[in-house]
XYZ file of C-alpha atoms in Angstrom:
388
model
C 3.570 -60.804 -37.920
C 6.362 -58.473 -38.987
C 9.759 -59.735 -37.890
C 11.290 -56.301 -38.171
C 8.932 -54.381 -35.933
C 10.679 -51.860 -33.734
C 10.401 -53.174 -30.149
C 10.889 -49.653 -28.782
C 7.451 -48.828 -30.158
C 5.893 -51.501 -28.000
C 5.539 -49.120 -25.107
C 5.960 -50.841 -21.770
C 5.261 -54.343 -22.999
C 8.894 -55.406 -22.916
C 10.823 -54.197 -19.907
C 14.535 -54.164 -19.313
C 15.165 -55.910 -16.004
C 18.507 -57.633 -16.147
C 21.572 -59.116 -17.799
C 22.879 -61.384 -15.089
C 21.820 -64.762 -13.742
C 23.754 -65.309 -10.548
C 20.852 -64.810 -8.157
C 18.934 -67.280 -6.072
C 15.713 -68.503 -7.632
C 14.092 -68.054 -4.222
C 14.547 -64.278 -4.357
C 13.959 -63.828 -8.083
C 10.958 -61.638 -8.944
C 7.822 -63.606 -9.710
C 7.437 -62.160 -13.171
C 6.556 -63.905 -16.449
C 9.418 -64.620 -18.815
C 9.792 -66.248 -22.207
C 11.740 -69.442 -22.705
C 12.896 -70.551 -26.154
C 14.190 -73.983 -27.116
C 16.090 -74.026 -30.420
C 16.919 -77.217 -32.245
C 17.785 -78.272 -35.727
C 14.120 -78.873 -36.677
C 11.971 -76.659 -34.450
C 11.921 -73.482 -32.406
C 9.582 -73.595 -29.395
C 8.737 -70.492 -27.366
C 6.546 -70.117 -24.317
C 5.586 -67.720 -21.541
C 6.324 -69.343 -18.184
C 5.357 -68.105 -14.735
C 7.412 -68.354 -11.548
C 5.911 -71.755 -10.680
C 7.007 -73.304 -13.954
C 3.519 -73.214 -15.467
C 3.400 -72.608 -19.218
C 0.908 -69.802 -19.834
C 1.155 -69.999 -23.616
C 3.317 -71.935 -26.044
C 3.953 -71.499 -29.754
C 6.349 -73.248 -32.093
C 7.585 -73.121 -35.632
C 9.987 -75.044 -37.784
C 13.605 -74.004 -37.799
C 13.925 -71.936 -40.994
C 15.189 -73.741 -44.078
C 17.657 -70.890 -44.584
C 19.184 -71.506 -41.168
C 22.623 -71.444 -42.777
C 22.284 -67.719 -42.113
C 22.337 -66.942 -38.341
C 20.202 -63.866 -39.013
C 17.291 -66.017 -40.220
C 17.060 -67.923 -36.937
C 17.497 -64.681 -35.002
C 14.569 -63.175 -36.939
C 12.422 -66.180 -36.042
C 13.216 -65.805 -32.333
C 12.395 -62.102 -32.386
C 9.092 -62.720 -34.128
C 8.033 -65.387 -31.618
C 8.905 -63.167 -28.644
C 7.074 -60.151 -30.056
C 4.059 -62.336 -30.825
C 3.913 -63.565 -27.212
C 4.471 -60.032 -25.885
C 1.265 -58.920 -27.592
C -0.628 -60.953 -24.978
C 1.783 -61.145 -22.038
C 3.918 -58.772 -19.985
C 7.345 -60.177 -20.841
C 10.245 -59.277 -18.534
C 13.149 -61.353 -19.867
C 13.978 -63.992 -22.459
C 15.930 -67.223 -21.978
C 17.381 -69.225 -24.865
C 18.204 -72.920 -24.703
C 20.371 -73.712 -27.733
C 21.545 -77.092 -28.963
C 25.212 -76.219 -29.028
C 28.181 -74.976 -27.062
C 27.658 -71.693 -25.239
C 30.529 -69.723 -23.714
C 30.965 -69.292 -19.965
C 29.446 -65.783 -20.068
C 26.334 -67.176 -21.737
C 26.662 -64.571 -24.458
C 27.957 -66.432 -27.516
C 27.049 -69.712 -29.162
C 30.479 -71.119 -29.900
C 29.243 -73.980 -32.061
C 25.842 -75.427 -32.975
C 25.936 -78.666 -34.987
C 22.539 -78.148 -36.632
C 22.730 -74.371 -37.147
C 25.225 -71.976 -38.693
C 26.237 -70.435 -35.385
C 30.002 -70.189 -35.010
C 31.081 -67.840 -32.219
C 27.738 -66.075 -32.685
C 27.046 -63.124 -30.282
C 23.432 -64.207 -29.866
C 22.707 -62.592 -26.503
C 23.743 -59.068 -27.462
C 22.124 -59.288 -30.890
C 18.767 -60.264 -29.395
C 18.974 -57.752 -26.529
C 19.511 -54.956 -29.030
C 16.421 -55.973 -30.971
C 14.102 -56.913 -28.104
C 15.124 -54.300 -25.498
C 14.941 -56.926 -22.740
C 17.658 -58.938 -20.998
C 18.479 -62.181 -22.768
C 20.082 -65.274 -21.232
C 21.656 -67.896 -23.523
C 22.574 -71.404 -22.377
C 22.981 -74.946 -23.628
C 19.630 -76.718 -23.971
C 20.677 -79.608 -21.718
C 21.566 -77.095 -18.982
C 18.173 -75.434 -19.244
C 16.366 -78.802 -19.207
C 18.320 -79.913 -16.145
C 17.486 -76.662 -14.372
C 13.777 -77.174 -15.083
C 13.853 -80.743 -13.750
C 15.669 -79.568 -10.632
C 13.241 -76.729 -10.024
C 9.931 -78.295 -11.026
C 10.402 -81.930 -12.038
C 12.132 -85.194 -11.213
C 15.162 -83.566 -9.554
C 13.387 -81.489 -6.935
C 15.132 -81.611 -3.568
C 18.428 -82.923 -4.970
C 21.664 -81.106 -4.128
C 23.828 -82.926 -6.687
C 22.108 -83.823 -9.918
C 23.272 -85.015 -13.319
C 20.915 -84.941 -16.281
C 21.416 -87.050 -19.384
C 19.392 -86.249 -22.483
C 19.004 -89.072 -24.976
C 18.013 -87.894 -28.405
C 19.831 -88.017 -31.704
C 22.967 -87.997 -29.553
C 23.618 -87.626 -25.838
C 23.687 -84.312 -24.017
C 24.122 -83.649 -20.346
C 24.270 -81.178 -17.510
C 25.546 -80.989 -13.946
C 23.829 -79.142 -11.094
C 25.514 -78.743 -7.742
C 24.114 -76.825 -4.777
C 21.602 -75.043 -6.973
C 24.077 -73.952 -9.647
C 24.638 -75.217 -13.160
C 28.265 -76.284 -13.490
C 29.347 -75.044 -16.898
C 33.102 -75.476 -16.625
C 35.840 -72.949 -17.281
C 34.860 -72.424 -20.917
C 31.137 -73.102 -20.656
C 31.026 -76.477 -22.417
C 30.840 -78.952 -19.526
C 28.362 -81.812 -19.790
C 29.206 -83.139 -23.251
C 28.960 -86.676 -21.909
C 28.010 -88.181 -25.258
C 31.566 -87.804 -26.483
C 33.245 -89.778 -23.749
C 34.976 -92.659 -25.503
C 33.717 -95.994 -24.201
C 34.864 -98.345 -27.011
C 38.367 -97.711 -28.360
C 38.275 -97.941 -32.142
C 34.478 -98.293 -32.098
C 31.814 -96.726 -34.310
C 32.819 -93.472 -35.980
C 31.099 -90.454 -34.410
C 30.216 -87.239 -36.281
C 32.493 -85.419 -33.821
C 35.428 -87.107 -35.576
C 36.344 -89.627 -32.882
C 35.537 -93.312 -32.600
C 33.700 -95.175 -29.875
C 31.848 -92.227 -28.322
C 29.183 -93.117 -25.790
C 26.394 -91.694 -27.930
C 27.236 -94.195 -30.674
C 26.019 -96.948 -28.317
C 23.272 -95.333 -26.249
C 21.206 -92.794 -28.179
C 18.370 -92.489 -30.650
C 20.814 -92.743 -33.533
C 22.323 -95.942 -32.116
C 18.890 -97.478 -31.612
C 17.759 -96.740 -35.160
C 21.081 -97.763 -36.683
C 20.921 -101.215 -35.093
C 17.309 -101.760 -36.129
C 17.955 -100.707 -39.720
C 21.017 -102.927 -39.967
C 19.011 -105.961 -38.874
C 16.209 -105.069 -41.284
C 18.655 -104.512 -44.159
C 20.167 -107.943 -43.476
C 16.649 -109.392 -43.706
C 17.097 -110.922 -40.260
C 14.225 -113.167 -39.141
C 13.992 -111.197 -35.878
C 13.265 -108.035 -37.897
C 10.247 -109.337 -39.818
C 7.728 -107.470 -37.682
C 9.352 -104.069 -38.124
C 9.992 -104.724 -41.842
C 6.315 -105.477 -42.296
C 5.317 -102.362 -40.328
C 7.311 -100.087 -42.671
C 6.361 -102.150 -45.747
C 9.979 -102.834 -46.509
C 10.963 -99.142 -46.561
C 13.861 -99.372 -44.123
C 14.547 -95.591 -43.889
C 11.102 -95.247 -42.281
C 12.288 -97.132 -39.194
C 12.402 -94.571 -36.371
C 12.995 -94.512 -32.657
C 9.328 -93.941 -31.754
C 8.330 -96.909 -33.948
C 10.863 -99.150 -32.209
C 9.524 -98.064 -28.823
C 5.942 -98.668 -29.941
C 6.730 -102.197 -31.136
C 8.681 -102.919 -27.951
C 5.640 -101.984 -25.895
C 3.607 -104.375 -28.033
C 6.057 -107.130 -27.156
C 8.233 -107.346 -30.282
C 11.278 -109.306 -29.127
C 13.816 -107.567 -31.356
C 12.728 -104.068 -30.322
C 12.733 -105.039 -26.647
C 16.248 -106.398 -27.019
C 17.478 -103.286 -28.819
C 16.196 -101.057 -26.019
C 17.837 -103.338 -23.486
C 21.136 -102.990 -25.318
C 20.818 -99.216 -25.373
C 19.863 -99.263 -21.687
C 22.849 -101.391 -20.733
C 25.237 -98.989 -22.438
C 23.417 -96.162 -20.685
C 24.061 -97.843 -17.335
C 27.767 -98.277 -18.121
C 28.107 -94.582 -18.895
C 26.176 -93.581 -15.778
C 28.499 -95.730 -13.641
C 31.479 -93.890 -15.142
C 29.863 -90.531 -14.390
C 29.110 -91.652 -10.829
C 32.799 -92.493 -10.360
C 33.764 -89.003 -11.543
C 30.984 -86.819 -10.134
C 29.247 -88.796 -7.341
C 25.798 -87.186 -7.728
C 22.753 -88.170 -5.713
C 20.470 -88.412 -8.748
C 20.604 -89.064 -12.489
C 17.653 -87.711 -14.476
C 17.176 -89.306 -17.908
C 15.438 -87.087 -20.460
C 15.207 -86.648 -24.212
C 13.043 -88.423 -26.754
C 14.489 -91.915 -26.182
C 13.493 -91.752 -22.498
C 9.887 -92.217 -23.629
C 10.669 -95.961 -23.579
C 10.646 -95.609 -19.777
C 11.349 -98.908 -17.957
C 12.109 -100.706 -21.217
C 15.232 -98.505 -21.234
C 15.757 -97.355 -17.657
C 15.298 -100.795 -16.090
C 18.281 -102.271 -17.974
C 20.226 -99.072 -17.278
C 19.728 -99.472 -13.529
C 20.867 -103.098 -13.680
C 24.005 -102.251 -15.676
C 24.740 -99.312 -13.400
C 24.762 -101.556 -10.332
C 27.008 -104.105 -12.072
C 29.589 -101.522 -13.180
C 29.529 -99.051 -10.276
C 32.944 -98.637 -8.667
C 32.864 -99.804 -5.041
C 29.417 -101.377 -5.510
C 28.009 -102.662 -2.273
C 30.118 -100.267 -0.209
C 28.780 -96.888 -1.266
C 25.390 -95.196 -1.590
C 23.848 -95.570 -5.030
C 22.541 -92.580 -6.946
C 18.882 -92.586 -7.874
C 18.146 -93.029 -11.592
C 14.818 -91.619 -12.737
C 13.071 -90.489 -15.870
C 12.551 -86.769 -16.468
C 9.035 -85.477 -15.795
C 8.676 -82.328 -17.886
C 8.954 -83.883 -21.335
C 9.929 -81.890 -24.421
C 9.056 -78.569 -22.734
C 11.819 -78.916 -20.112
C 14.396 -76.897 -22.055
C 11.918 -74.097 -22.684
C 10.737 -73.975 -19.050
C 14.290 -74.009 -17.725
C 15.401 -71.255 -20.082
C 12.528 -69.055 -18.931
C 13.291 -69.702 -15.268
C 17.002 -68.985 -15.673
C 16.125 -65.751 -17.456
C 13.973 -64.763 -14.490
C 17.022 -64.771 -12.257
C 18.420 -61.728 -14.030
C 15.428 -59.633 -13.011
C 16.310 -59.040 -9.379
C 19.587 -57.213 -10.025
C 18.170 -54.898 -12.638
C 14.979 -54.210 -10.747
C 17.172 -52.971 -7.901
C 19.399 -51.027 -10.293
C 16.372 -49.448 -11.938
C 14.908 -48.564 -8.554
C 18.160 -46.871 -7.518
C 18.241 -45.039 -10.849
C 14.697 -43.771 -10.278
C 15.549 -42.718 -6.712
C 18.585 -40.778 -7.935
C 16.472 -39.094 -10.587
C 13.836 -38.135 -8.019
C 16.484 -36.684 -5.701
C 17.931 -34.710 -8.593
C 14.474 -33.396 -9.497
C 13.846 -32.272 -5.920
C 17.198 -30.531 -5.836
C 16.628 -28.876 -9.227
C 13.157 -27.755 -8.147
C 14.634 -26.101 -5.077
C 17.048 -24.090 -7.234
C 14.341 -22.772 -9.556
C 12.821 -19.318 -8.952
C 10.311 -19.617 -6.180
C 12.137 -22.549 -4.697
C 13.316 -22.575 -1.087
C 16.836 -23.953 -1.492
C 19.452 -21.866 0.346
C 16.909 -19.329 1.725
C 15.231 -19.033 5.060
C 11.495 -19.119 4.791
C 9.877 -16.050 6.279
C 6.483 -14.392 6.365
C 6.186 -11.232 4.238
C 6.254 -8.028 6.298
C 2.921 -6.519 7.147
C 2.273 -2.913 6.132
C 3.599 -0.423 8.655
C 5.992 -2.773 10.293
């Protein structure tokens, strides 16, 4: 594929249909759109229909030269043009691991990419000739779970994504709550332990230092490095190479009954429950959806989280308790949600385009009437017969 192909030469494959989201998903056109999930290690793109079904999915590694924003932009363009060869693409949604401004136009900061106040939406729209929607990846994942997954039917939903760190999103009455500046939902950086573990954000004691994939792996590696008797099983599994201890390996051993790994997941789950109780006190949602790679531990993690939540919930016993459930859509949630949010821009521009066409047709009729032989401004009459 050629990254620098001119999208204008694609004929009608890519169609301009919108630049604005604020439309109900119920009235959005049922057209296929592309969703893209961008992280520090991979870029996933897929064509998604109006029912949330993935028609085709492709992925590639995030470019090694991602210190240059243009390199990642080129990768996105290439993936979209590749999918448009086989699908009628109407809009593109981007879920980015970073802070996105309230207008969903600029990536203010991306920890794993070189985006700093990057005008990603406009840059991609210029190259793709379709409307582009940019949002935080946790927001797009939460939207997908609300529309098609574990959060269906919920009016007030909070999603927590447990991966390397902790991300989050808030949905209320069918709208993503982004905050005044677009960066709401950064739950992982709530401070839960004053003077606790140092966080890459610069603070100490952030929630994600106690309930995330990084926290899980850190604790396991520390026990293994100390040659703790409880760590013998995992040390043997990695043949003494402690850096090979990963979150998925800990989960696998926990499922096999390894006591240390079970206990580590319980610890992570308990901290998760404490944080959820704090969020319930502030936001009072009806449902918490737990996603991200660490959620694959399922009840080994979520069971302890539910128990801790009930113990720490303000007013426990005298208030309704929010439901805590695991996300259903897996690693594709961000991609599916980005595509669905992009679809919402279509309605406004389809109407605008229709009005533009109607105005053009009226103008053409008027211009035709003014041309020689036209009837504008003259009374139609039958030519006189000879001798009259």
